[in-house]
Amino acid sequence: MIEWIEGAGKVRCTEALELDDLPKGTVSRLLVEIARDALGAPIWAPVLVARGEKPGPVFGMTSALHGNELNGVPVIHRVINDLQLRALRGTVVGVVIANVPSYLREQRRFPDGTDLNHIMPGRHDGNVAEIFAYRLVHRILKTFNYHVDLHTASFGRINSLYVRADMKDPTTSQMAYLQRPQIILHNPASDHTFRGTAMELGIPSVTLEIGNPHRFQPEYVKRSIVGMRAILAESGMVAKRPLSMKEPPVLCSSSKWIYTDAGGFLEVLPGVTERLQEGQVMARLTNAFGDIIREYKAPFDGIVIGKNVNPAAQTGARILHLGVPADAKEHGFQERREWKRPKARKPKDTER
Ligand SMILES: [Zn+2]
């Protein structure tokens, strides 16, 4: 136990998330050691754990796996601190900052240049990034029964509020619908992502992309909290609350990033969530002297999931992320249904 994070009260330092050791009916504040820095000092991930009085599943949220993607931080703080612990069934875990070294440097990538979300599940005997990834999986992720990974756009870009999920999977599709984002992108979990690793471990997982990097965006944060609560309620962990109706999400079967084929100053015209028609001008590229050298047109009818807002565009710069709106039935996606209550499961042993 230490008391040196200002205002935090008692904080428990640990080498792994041992949920069964934590007291029921309280929120525990943990610092989970992921690695040691070059002075031999621990690199700790701050983690909140709300253990209910009643048994139930472990629902885990992870934020800032990319160190500059911060909208998930207030989501985790508020979801956990608003829980009624006496009524809570199971455990809610919030990893406030997963990638601490990159957070401290205010950058997406790990200090050695690696994207942690491309090398999961890491290696126990790997290099600095691989060991860090491995321990995030084995010390934290493995304890979850359900997982939401919280991200935002990258530097120089902005996102809508959207979910990436396997919409053919009965559980992750329902998690995506319950989150009620602006857009749901069907995206089977790929290898080497945190979400993909969770799915391979049998932990249903979705990625929630919350707007823009380096920001707290209150409107998106609020919507994300409501969505997270809806997942908890539908899984029987908390009481159901009436939800205010928002527009249903636009379901997309796939998406495509479109890039420039020349360099210059880039202006991307539509905003996020705007619908584009095939052939509609969506961006202009201007040379150093102010002449328009390219007009980029939408290659198909779509919806803007995210876009570049950085005018400095080298050849191959991203323009925008265009989703292909789809009908759930046509694509064999799961449709919205009542979510069956998951059975309480003992967390798997964590590996040290
Ligand atoms: Zn990210």
PDB file of C-alpha atoms in Angstrom, residues 9 11 15 17 20 28 42 53 69 102 153 169 182 189 201 204 208-209 218 228 254 269 272 320 339 345 348 351-352:
ATOM      1  CA  GLY A   9      -5.867   7.692  -0.769  1.00  0.00           C
ATOM      2  CA  VAL A  11      -3.263   2.602  -3.617  1.00  0.00           C
ATOM      3  CA  GLU A  15       2.531  -7.384 -10.195  1.00  0.00           C
ATOM      4  CA  LEU A  17      -4.394  -8.272 -11.407  1.00  0.00           C
ATOM      5  CA  ASP A  20     -10.002 -12.570  -6.051  1.00  0.00           C
ATOM      6  CA  SER A  28      -9.734  -0.704  -5.377  1.00  0.00           C
ATOM      7  CA  PRO A  42       8.491   0.014 -11.844  1.00  0.00           C
ATOM      8  CA  GLU A  53     -20.962  -7.907  -3.511  1.00  0.00           C
ATOM      9  CA  GLU A  69      -5.699   8.532 -27.187  1.00  0.00           C
ATOM     10  CA  SER A 102       3.816   6.497 -24.540  1.00  0.00           C
ATOM     11  CA  ALA A 153      -8.102   8.732 -34.095  1.00  0.00           C
ATOM     12  CA  ASP A 169     -20.301 -12.983 -33.526  1.00  0.00           C
ATOM     13  CA  GLN A 182     -22.680   6.801 -34.618  1.00  0.00           C
ATOM     14  CA  ALA A 189     -10.658  -9.080 -35.136  1.00  0.00           C
ATOM     15  CA  LEU A 201      -8.449 -16.104 -25.630  1.00  0.00           C
ATOM     16  CA  PRO A 204     -15.551 -11.200 -26.513  1.00  0.00           C
ATOM     17  CA  LEU A 208     -14.606   1.758 -29.318  1.00  0.00           C
ATOM     18  CA  GLU A 209     -13.111   4.656 -31.266  1.00  0.00           C
ATOM     19  CA  PRO A 218     -17.481  15.683 -23.389  1.00  0.00           C
ATOM     20  CA  MET A 228     -20.834   1.042 -21.454  1.00  0.00           C
ATOM     21  CA  SER A 254     -16.331  -2.709 -44.695  1.00  0.00           C
ATOM     22  CA  LEU A 269     -14.222  18.764 -47.279  1.00  0.00           C
ATOM     23  CA  VAL A 272     -17.197  12.903 -39.909  1.00  0.00           C
ATOM     24  CA  LEU A 320     -10.467   9.962 -45.299  1.00  0.00           C
ATOM     25  CA  TRP A 339     -28.512 -10.180 -24.619  1.00  0.00           C
ATOM     26  CA  ARG A 345     -16.857 -17.486 -14.642  1.00  0.00           C
ATOM     27  CA  LYS A 348      -8.282 -17.419 -15.487  1.00  0.00           C
ATOM     28  CA  GLU A 351       0.712 -15.502 -15.483  1.00  0.00           C
ATOM     29  CA  ARG A 352       3.498 -13.543 -13.884  1.00  0.00           C
TER      30      ARG A 352
END
